[in-house]
XYZ file of C-alpha atoms in Angstrom:
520
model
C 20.981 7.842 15.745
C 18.983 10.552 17.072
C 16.560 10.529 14.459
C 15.871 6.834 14.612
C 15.155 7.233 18.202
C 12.619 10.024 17.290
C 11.160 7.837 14.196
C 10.918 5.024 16.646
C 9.290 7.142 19.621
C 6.915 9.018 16.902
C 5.580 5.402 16.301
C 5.470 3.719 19.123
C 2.978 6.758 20.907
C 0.855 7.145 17.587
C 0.876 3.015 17.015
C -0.469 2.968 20.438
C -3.343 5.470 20.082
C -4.283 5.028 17.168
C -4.741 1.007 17.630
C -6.623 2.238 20.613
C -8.567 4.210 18.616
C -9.292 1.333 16.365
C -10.100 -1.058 18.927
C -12.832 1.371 20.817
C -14.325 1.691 16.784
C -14.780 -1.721 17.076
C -16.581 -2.027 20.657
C -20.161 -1.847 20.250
C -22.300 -4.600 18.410
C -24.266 -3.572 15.477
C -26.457 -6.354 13.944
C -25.544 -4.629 10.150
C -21.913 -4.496 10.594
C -21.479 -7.792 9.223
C -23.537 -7.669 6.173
C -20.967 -4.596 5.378
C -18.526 -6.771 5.552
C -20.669 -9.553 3.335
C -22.224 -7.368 0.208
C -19.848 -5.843 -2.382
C -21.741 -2.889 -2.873
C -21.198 -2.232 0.874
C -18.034 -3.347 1.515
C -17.141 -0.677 -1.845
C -19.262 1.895 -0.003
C -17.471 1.835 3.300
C -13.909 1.903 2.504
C -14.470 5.220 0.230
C -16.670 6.977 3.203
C -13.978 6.641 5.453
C -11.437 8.521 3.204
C -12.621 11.918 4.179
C -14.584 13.975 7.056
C -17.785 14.656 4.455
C -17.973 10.746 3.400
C -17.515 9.574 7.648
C -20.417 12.266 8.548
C -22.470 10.899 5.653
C -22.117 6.923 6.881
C -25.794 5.907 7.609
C -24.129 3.255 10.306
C -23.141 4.604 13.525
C -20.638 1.837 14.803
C -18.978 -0.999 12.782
C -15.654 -2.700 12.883
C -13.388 -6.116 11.994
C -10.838 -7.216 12.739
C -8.774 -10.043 10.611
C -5.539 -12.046 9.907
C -4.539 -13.093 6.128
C -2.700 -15.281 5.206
C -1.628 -14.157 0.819
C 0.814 -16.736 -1.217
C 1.648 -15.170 -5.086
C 3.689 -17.364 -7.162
C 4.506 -17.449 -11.147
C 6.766 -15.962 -13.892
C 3.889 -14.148 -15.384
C 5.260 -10.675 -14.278
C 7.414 -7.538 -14.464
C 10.966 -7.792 -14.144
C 11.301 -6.359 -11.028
C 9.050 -7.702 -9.016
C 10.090 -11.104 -6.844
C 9.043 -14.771 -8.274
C 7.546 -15.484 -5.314
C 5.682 -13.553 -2.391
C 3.994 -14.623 0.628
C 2.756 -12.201 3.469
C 0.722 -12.676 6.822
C -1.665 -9.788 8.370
C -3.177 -8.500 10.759
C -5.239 -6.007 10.117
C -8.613 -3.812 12.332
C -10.739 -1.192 11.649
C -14.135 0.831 12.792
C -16.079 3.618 12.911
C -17.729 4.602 16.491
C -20.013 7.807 17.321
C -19.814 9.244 20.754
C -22.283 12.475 20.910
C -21.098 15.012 18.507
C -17.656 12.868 17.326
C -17.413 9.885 15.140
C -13.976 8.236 14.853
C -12.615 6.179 12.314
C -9.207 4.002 12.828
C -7.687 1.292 11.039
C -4.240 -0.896 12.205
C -2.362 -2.852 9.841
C 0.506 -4.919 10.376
C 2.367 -7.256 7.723
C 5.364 -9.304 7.951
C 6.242 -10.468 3.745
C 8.881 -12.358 2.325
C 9.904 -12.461 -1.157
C 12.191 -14.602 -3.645
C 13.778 -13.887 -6.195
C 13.736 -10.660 -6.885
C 16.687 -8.648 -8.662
C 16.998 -4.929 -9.890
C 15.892 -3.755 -6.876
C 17.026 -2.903 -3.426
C 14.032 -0.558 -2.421
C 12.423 -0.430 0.829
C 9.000 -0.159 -0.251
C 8.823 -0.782 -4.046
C 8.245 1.623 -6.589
C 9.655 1.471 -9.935
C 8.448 4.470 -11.908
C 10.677 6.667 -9.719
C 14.321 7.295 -11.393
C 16.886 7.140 -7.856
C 17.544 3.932 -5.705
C 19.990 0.820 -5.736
C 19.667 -1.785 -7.811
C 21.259 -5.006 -8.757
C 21.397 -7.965 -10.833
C 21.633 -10.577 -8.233
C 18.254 -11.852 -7.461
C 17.717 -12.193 -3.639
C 15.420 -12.776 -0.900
C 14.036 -9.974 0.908
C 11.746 -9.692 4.469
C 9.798 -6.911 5.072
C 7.477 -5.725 7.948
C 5.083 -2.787 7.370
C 2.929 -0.789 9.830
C 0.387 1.236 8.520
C -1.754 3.039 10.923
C -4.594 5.545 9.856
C -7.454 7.820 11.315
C -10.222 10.220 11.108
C -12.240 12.143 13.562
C -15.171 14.322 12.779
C -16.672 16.796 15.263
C -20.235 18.324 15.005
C -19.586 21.787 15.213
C -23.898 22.701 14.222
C -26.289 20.244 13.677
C -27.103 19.121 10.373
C -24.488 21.912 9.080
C -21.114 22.273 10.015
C -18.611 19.795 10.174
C -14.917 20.267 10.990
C -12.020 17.295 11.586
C -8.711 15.895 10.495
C -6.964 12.464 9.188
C -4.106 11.557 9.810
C -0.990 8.591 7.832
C 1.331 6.936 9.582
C 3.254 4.103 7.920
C 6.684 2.851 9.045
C 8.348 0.067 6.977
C 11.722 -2.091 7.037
C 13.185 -4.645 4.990
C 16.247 -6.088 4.844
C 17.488 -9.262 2.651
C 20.070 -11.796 3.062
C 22.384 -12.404 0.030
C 25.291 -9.871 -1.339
C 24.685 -7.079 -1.483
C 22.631 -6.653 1.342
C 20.674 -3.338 1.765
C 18.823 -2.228 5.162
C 15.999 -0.031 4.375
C 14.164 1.852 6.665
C 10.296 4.258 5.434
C 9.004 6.425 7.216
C 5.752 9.182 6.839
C 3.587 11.028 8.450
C 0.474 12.786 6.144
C -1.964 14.715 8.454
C -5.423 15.788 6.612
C -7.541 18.663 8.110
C -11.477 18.770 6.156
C -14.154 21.276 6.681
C -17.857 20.675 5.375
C -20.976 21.593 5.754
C -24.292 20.511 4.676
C -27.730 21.428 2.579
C -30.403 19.466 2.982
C -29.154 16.161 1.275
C -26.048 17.689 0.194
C -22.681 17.718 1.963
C -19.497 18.977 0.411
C -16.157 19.129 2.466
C -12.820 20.642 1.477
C -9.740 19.022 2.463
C -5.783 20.229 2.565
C -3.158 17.859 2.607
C 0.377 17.670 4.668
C 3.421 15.564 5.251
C 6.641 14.915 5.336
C 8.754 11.130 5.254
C 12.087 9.922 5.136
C 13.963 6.580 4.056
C 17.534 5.556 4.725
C 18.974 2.776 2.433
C 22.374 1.009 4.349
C 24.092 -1.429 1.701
C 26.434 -3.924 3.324
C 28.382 -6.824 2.083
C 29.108 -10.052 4.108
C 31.936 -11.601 1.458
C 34.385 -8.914 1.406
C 35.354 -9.826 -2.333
C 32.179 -8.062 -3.154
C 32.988 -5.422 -0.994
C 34.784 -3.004 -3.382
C 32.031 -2.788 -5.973
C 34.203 -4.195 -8.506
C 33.116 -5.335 -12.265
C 34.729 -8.704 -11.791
C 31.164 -9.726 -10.139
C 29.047 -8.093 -12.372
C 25.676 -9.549 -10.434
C 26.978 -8.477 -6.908
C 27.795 -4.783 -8.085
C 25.647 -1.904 -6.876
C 24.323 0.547 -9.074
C 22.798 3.372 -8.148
C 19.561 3.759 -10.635
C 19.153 7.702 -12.023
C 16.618 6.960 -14.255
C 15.435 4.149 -16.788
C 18.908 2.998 -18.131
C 20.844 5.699 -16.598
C 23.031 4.408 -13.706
C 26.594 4.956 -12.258
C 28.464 2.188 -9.543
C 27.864 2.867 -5.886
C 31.090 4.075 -5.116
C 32.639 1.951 -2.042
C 32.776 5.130 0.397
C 29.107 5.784 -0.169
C 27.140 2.986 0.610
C 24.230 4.751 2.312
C 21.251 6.390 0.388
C 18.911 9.094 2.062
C 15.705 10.306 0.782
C 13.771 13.158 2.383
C 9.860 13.568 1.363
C 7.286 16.093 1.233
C 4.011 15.842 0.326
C 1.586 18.552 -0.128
C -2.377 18.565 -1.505
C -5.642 19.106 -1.484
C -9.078 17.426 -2.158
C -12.961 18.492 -2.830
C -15.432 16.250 -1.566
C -19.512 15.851 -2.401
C -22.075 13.239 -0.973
C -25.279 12.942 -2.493
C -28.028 11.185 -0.200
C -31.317 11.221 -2.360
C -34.165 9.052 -2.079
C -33.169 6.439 -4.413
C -29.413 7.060 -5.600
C -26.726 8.155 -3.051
C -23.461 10.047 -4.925
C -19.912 10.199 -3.354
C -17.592 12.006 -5.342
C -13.846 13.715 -5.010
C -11.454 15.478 -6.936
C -8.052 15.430 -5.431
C -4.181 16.700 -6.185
C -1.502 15.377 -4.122
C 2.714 16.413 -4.504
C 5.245 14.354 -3.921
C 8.603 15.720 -3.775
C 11.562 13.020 -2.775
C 15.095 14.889 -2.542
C 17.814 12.587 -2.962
C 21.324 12.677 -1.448
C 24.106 11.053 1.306
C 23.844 11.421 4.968
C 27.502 12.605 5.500
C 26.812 15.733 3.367
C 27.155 18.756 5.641
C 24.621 21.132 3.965
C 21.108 21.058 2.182
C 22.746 22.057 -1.117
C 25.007 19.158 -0.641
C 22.958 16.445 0.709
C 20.855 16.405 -2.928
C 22.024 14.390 -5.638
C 18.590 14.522 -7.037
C 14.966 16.037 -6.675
C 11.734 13.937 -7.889
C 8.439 15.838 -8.162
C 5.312 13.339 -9.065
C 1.793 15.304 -9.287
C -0.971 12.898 -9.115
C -4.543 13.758 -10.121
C -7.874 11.432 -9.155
C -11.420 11.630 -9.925
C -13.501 9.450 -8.031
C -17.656 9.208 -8.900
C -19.919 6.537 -7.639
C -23.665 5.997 -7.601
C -25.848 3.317 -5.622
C -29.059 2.874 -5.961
C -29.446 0.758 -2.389
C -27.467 -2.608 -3.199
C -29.124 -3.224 -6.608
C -27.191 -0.915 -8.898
C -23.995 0.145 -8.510
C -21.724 2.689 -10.613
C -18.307 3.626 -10.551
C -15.897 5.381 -12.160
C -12.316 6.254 -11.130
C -9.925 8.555 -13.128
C -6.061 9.322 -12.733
C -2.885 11.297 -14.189
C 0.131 11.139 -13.108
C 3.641 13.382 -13.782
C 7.342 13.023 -12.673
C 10.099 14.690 -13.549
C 13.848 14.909 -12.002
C 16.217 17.323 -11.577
C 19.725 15.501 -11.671
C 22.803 17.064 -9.643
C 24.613 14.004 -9.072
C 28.489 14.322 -9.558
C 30.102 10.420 -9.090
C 34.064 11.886 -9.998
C 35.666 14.309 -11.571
C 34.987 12.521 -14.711
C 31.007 12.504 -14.155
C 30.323 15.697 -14.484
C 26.463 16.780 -12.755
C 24.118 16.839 -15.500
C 22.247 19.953 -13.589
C 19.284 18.870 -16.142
C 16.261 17.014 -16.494
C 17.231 13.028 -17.468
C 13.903 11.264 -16.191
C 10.343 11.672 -17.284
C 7.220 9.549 -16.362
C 3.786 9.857 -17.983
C 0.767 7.538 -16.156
C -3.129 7.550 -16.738
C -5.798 5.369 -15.857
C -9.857 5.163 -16.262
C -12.041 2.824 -14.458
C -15.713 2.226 -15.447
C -17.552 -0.339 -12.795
C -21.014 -1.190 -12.783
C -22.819 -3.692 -10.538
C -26.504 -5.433 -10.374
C -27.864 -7.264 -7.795
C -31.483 -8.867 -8.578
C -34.004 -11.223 -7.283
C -32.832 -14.384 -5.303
C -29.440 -13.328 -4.856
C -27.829 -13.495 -8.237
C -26.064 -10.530 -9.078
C -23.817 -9.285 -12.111
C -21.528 -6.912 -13.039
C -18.864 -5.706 -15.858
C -15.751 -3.490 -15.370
C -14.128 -1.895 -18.187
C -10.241 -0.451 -17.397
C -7.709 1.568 -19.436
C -4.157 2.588 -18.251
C -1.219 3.997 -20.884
C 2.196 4.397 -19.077
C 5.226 6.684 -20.828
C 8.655 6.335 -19.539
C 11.775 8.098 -20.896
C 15.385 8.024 -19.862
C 16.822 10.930 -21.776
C 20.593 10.384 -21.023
C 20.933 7.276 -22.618
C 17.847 7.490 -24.837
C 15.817 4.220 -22.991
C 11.775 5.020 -23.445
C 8.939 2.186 -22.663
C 5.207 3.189 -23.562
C 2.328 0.835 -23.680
C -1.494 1.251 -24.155
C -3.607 -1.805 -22.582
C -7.431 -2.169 -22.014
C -9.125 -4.639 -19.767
C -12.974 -5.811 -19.751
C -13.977 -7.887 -17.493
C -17.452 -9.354 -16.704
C -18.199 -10.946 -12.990
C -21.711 -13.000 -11.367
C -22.762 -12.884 -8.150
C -24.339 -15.370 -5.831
C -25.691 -13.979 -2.130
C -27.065 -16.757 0.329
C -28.771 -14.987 2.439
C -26.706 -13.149 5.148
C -24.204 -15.716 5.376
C -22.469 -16.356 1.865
C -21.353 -14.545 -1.125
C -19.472 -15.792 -4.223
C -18.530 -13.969 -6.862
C -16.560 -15.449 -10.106
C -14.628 -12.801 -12.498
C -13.131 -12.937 -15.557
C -11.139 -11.068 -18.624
C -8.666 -10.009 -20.306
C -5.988 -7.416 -20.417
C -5.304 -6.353 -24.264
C -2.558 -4.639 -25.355
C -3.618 -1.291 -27.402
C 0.099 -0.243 -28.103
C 3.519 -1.420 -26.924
C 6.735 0.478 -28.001
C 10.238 0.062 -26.692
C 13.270 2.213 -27.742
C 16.929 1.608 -26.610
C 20.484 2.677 -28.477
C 22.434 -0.345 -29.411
C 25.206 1.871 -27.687
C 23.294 2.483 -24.807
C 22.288 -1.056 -24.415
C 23.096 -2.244 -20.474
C 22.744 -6.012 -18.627
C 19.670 -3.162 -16.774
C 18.530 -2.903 -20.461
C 18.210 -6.499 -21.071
C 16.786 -7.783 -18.054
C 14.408 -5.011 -17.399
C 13.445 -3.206 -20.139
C 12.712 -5.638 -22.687
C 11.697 -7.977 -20.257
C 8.884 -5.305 -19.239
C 8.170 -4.736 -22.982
C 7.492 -8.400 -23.765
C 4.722 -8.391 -20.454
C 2.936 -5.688 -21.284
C 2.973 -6.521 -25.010
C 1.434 -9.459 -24.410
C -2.199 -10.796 -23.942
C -3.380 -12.146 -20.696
C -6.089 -13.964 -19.830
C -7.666 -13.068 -16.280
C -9.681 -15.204 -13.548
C -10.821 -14.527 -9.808
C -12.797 -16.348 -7.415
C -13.564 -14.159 -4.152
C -15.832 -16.044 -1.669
C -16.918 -15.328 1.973
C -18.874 -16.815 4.644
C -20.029 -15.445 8.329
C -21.279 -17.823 11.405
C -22.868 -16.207 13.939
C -23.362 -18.918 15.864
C -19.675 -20.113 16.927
C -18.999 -17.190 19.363
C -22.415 -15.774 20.520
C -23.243 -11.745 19.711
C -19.132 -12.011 17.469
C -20.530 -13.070 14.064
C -17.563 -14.292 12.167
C -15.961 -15.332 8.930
C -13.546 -16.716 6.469
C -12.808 -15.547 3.025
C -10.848 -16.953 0.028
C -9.780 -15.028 -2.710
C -8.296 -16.646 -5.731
C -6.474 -14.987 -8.471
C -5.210 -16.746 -11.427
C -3.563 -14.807 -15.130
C -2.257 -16.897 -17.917
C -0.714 -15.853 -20.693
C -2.289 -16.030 -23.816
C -0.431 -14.618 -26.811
C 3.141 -13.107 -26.520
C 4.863 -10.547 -28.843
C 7.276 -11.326 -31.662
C 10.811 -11.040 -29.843
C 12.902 -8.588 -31.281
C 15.497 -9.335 -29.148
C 16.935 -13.095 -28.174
C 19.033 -12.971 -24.954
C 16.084 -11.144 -22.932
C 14.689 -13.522 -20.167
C 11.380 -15.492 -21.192
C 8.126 -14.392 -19.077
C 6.130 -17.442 -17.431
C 3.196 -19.038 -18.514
C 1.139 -17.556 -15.389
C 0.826 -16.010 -12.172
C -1.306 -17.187 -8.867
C -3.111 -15.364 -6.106
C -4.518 -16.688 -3.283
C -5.317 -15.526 0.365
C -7.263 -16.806 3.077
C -8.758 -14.788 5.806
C -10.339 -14.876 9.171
C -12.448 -12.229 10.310
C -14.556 -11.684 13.413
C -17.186 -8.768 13.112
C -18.180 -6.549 16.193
């Protein structure tokens, strides 16, 4: 109880300032700040200059901000088992850079209030599937979740045109709760704090950044119909299982309903800004740890309290090159590793494994580029790859696929007050391969597994529509805007089943979201 009320105090004082902070970013009328918000190219430039001290020193704009509230419906069967048929969020959302003297200040707010239907194999918090320990179960249910996620930056002048010192800092806090048997109560919490040095020469300015936090998440399950209560196989969709892995899972045993997970996260980033005449660069290289220790909140000691540790080492590369807003280039690279450590001891009969079961593989490489010409038109083509390896080495479960997806876009600009831009592709599977023990073979196995194989084995056919338009004439010197954004994937070709009973994906899956904005 005493840590709640610390959680709760924690973000209640940095909600505050920080949406303080965010609001003052927002205070002073620039006659640019809404053509950021307007032009790809800017919009793409902003968001990665306000990920570190040398990119927020580097901004050519002294004050900007918006603030907004979204509206985002997603409905269809064309998706992964484990995530819900249908989702529909609201929110509100501000953020700004200001410059006062030798500081400039960056803050962003965001709140969100979601719901979601139908979703099964999966009693998270916040959802993440690629990591091996949480509660799951086959009952699909209806979930609401609110999420605040509050971030800044400020960077202080420490010698003009040279040195450079200041810090970021994460704060998200998330709950979600849902209403059908069995009914888990999830609370997230971090805190990531990011102190950056840089310096510049002549156009040059390269910053090095360390990376430090810590989180925590506490997963209640309850049940209202006490027939449930006991955890029993006689209602084989209302049971709890508590997930180890892909395929590996044990009961929740009725005197341990609760779940705790402690975090840590350590890194470290380089980052280099380019101003030239022409071409402006902005590149990072970054490493981030992740280390989630798993256990009950009635154990007594730290050696206790684990039933599990998860360490996930992501790597990113992140170049980009614009040549004003006519040419545009991008490229983003990542690699990601997990691996467990499993301790957990169920009964006498489960003996701890005190072994690696769990092992997950994930890379990804994004090539953009973008061309804006004469009256307005504009065109672009990204090209992405991702391969993902999973392997559950208890009960022999693996899933690996390969897919690559082109896509081309055009671009339409009118003037200062409209942009439209149409996309399209496809995502092509490279390589699909699925491997589970007839022995081994769980209702988890069906459902998720094999239902994941068929999606990513198949071929999808991809279409977006983003538009956006600013007034500045309804609320004088407060330009501001709607957007629409429009997302729409069909399915094209899917694999040869190899198995019967596994549940059919949809025919397609629908985005859309519409936004109002007001720029200051």
């Amino acid at each position: 109880m005493k840590m709640t009320r610390h959680f709760f105090n924690i973000k209640i004082m940095l909600a505050g300032s920080l949406l303080i902070l965010s609001a003052t970013a927002t205070a002073q009328v620039q006659t640019v700040s809404d053509s950021i918000w307007l032009f790809r190219p800017a919009q793409a430039d902003y968001w990665q200059t306000v990920g570190s001290v040398t990119g927020l020193v580097s901004y050519p704009v002294s004050n900007t901000g918006m603030f907004s509230l979204a509206g985002h419906l997603e409905d269809g069967g064309l998706r992964q088992a484990q995530v819900p048929q249908q989702h529909r969020d609201v929110t509100f959302s501000t953020t700004g850079i200001r410059t006062l003297q030798r500081f400039r200040v960056y803050g962003k707010f965001t709140y969100q209030r979601s719901s979601q239907d139908s979703l099964s194999w999966s009693l998270m918090g916040m959802p993440d599937h690629t990591r091996p320990f949480y509660y799951a179960a086959g009952k699909a249910g209806s979930f609401e979740r609110q999420l605040y996620d509050i971030s800044g930056r400020v960077a202080y002048t420490l010698k003009e045109n040279r040195l450079f010192v200041g810090s970021g800092v994460e704060y998200l806090y998330n709950t979600a709760h849902r209403s059908e048997d069995p009914r888990p109560s999830v609370k997230n919490f971090s805190l990531v704090l990011k102190p950056e040095l840089s310096w510049q020469k002549g156009r040059h300015v390269a910053g090095i950044m360390a990376q430090w936090g810590y989180g925590y998440e506490s997963n209640s399950i309850k049940y209202i119909n006490s027939r449930y209560q006991n955890n029993y196989d006689s209602y084989p969709e209302r049971r709890t299982w508590l997930m180890m892995g892909m395929g590996y899972m044990q009961p929740r045993a009725s005197n341990s309903q609760q779940m705790d997970v402690r975090v840590r996260i350590l890194g470290g980033a380089l980052h280099h800004v380019y101003n030239g005449v022409d071409w402006q660069w902005k590149n990072s290289l970054a490493w981030e740890r992740r280390k989630d220790k798993y256990g009950s909140p009635s154990s007594t000691s730290v050696r206790d309290l684990e039933w599990a540790a998860y360490t996930l080492d992501n790597y990113r590369l992140n170049i980009s090159a614009a040549k004003g807003l006519q040419h545009t280039v991008r490229l983003e690279a990542m690699h990601s590793t997990g691996n467990d450590f499993n301790v957990f001891t169920g009964s006498p009969l489960l003996p701890a494994l005190n072994a690696q079961n769990y092992r997950y593989r994930f890379s990804s490489v994004l090539l953009d580029y973008g061309k804006t010409g004469i009256k307005g038109i504009g065109w672009g083509t990204t090209l992405q790859w991702q391969q993902s390896d999973r392997k559950d080495f208890v009960t022999a479960h693996s899933l690996r696929y390969t897919h690559l997806t082109p896509m081309i876009f055009g671009e339409l600009y009118g003037g200062k007050s409209f942009y439209l831009q149409l996309k399209g592709g496809v995502r092509w599977p490279m390589s699909t391969s699925v491997n589970i023990l007839p022995t081994q073979r769980t209702a988890f196995s069906t459902e998720v597994v094999y239902r994941d194989y068929y999606y990513w084995s198949s071929t999808t056919g991809i279409l977006q529509l983003n538009a956006n338009y600013i007034n500045r004439k309804i609320i004088a010197k407060m330009p501001a805007g709607v957007g629409l954004k429009i997302a729409y994937d069909r399915l094209l070709q899917e694999a040869e089943r190899m198995v019967t009973d596994v549940p059919e994906i949809g025919p397609y899956r629908i985005q859309g979201e519409l936004s109002f904005s007001f720029y200051l």
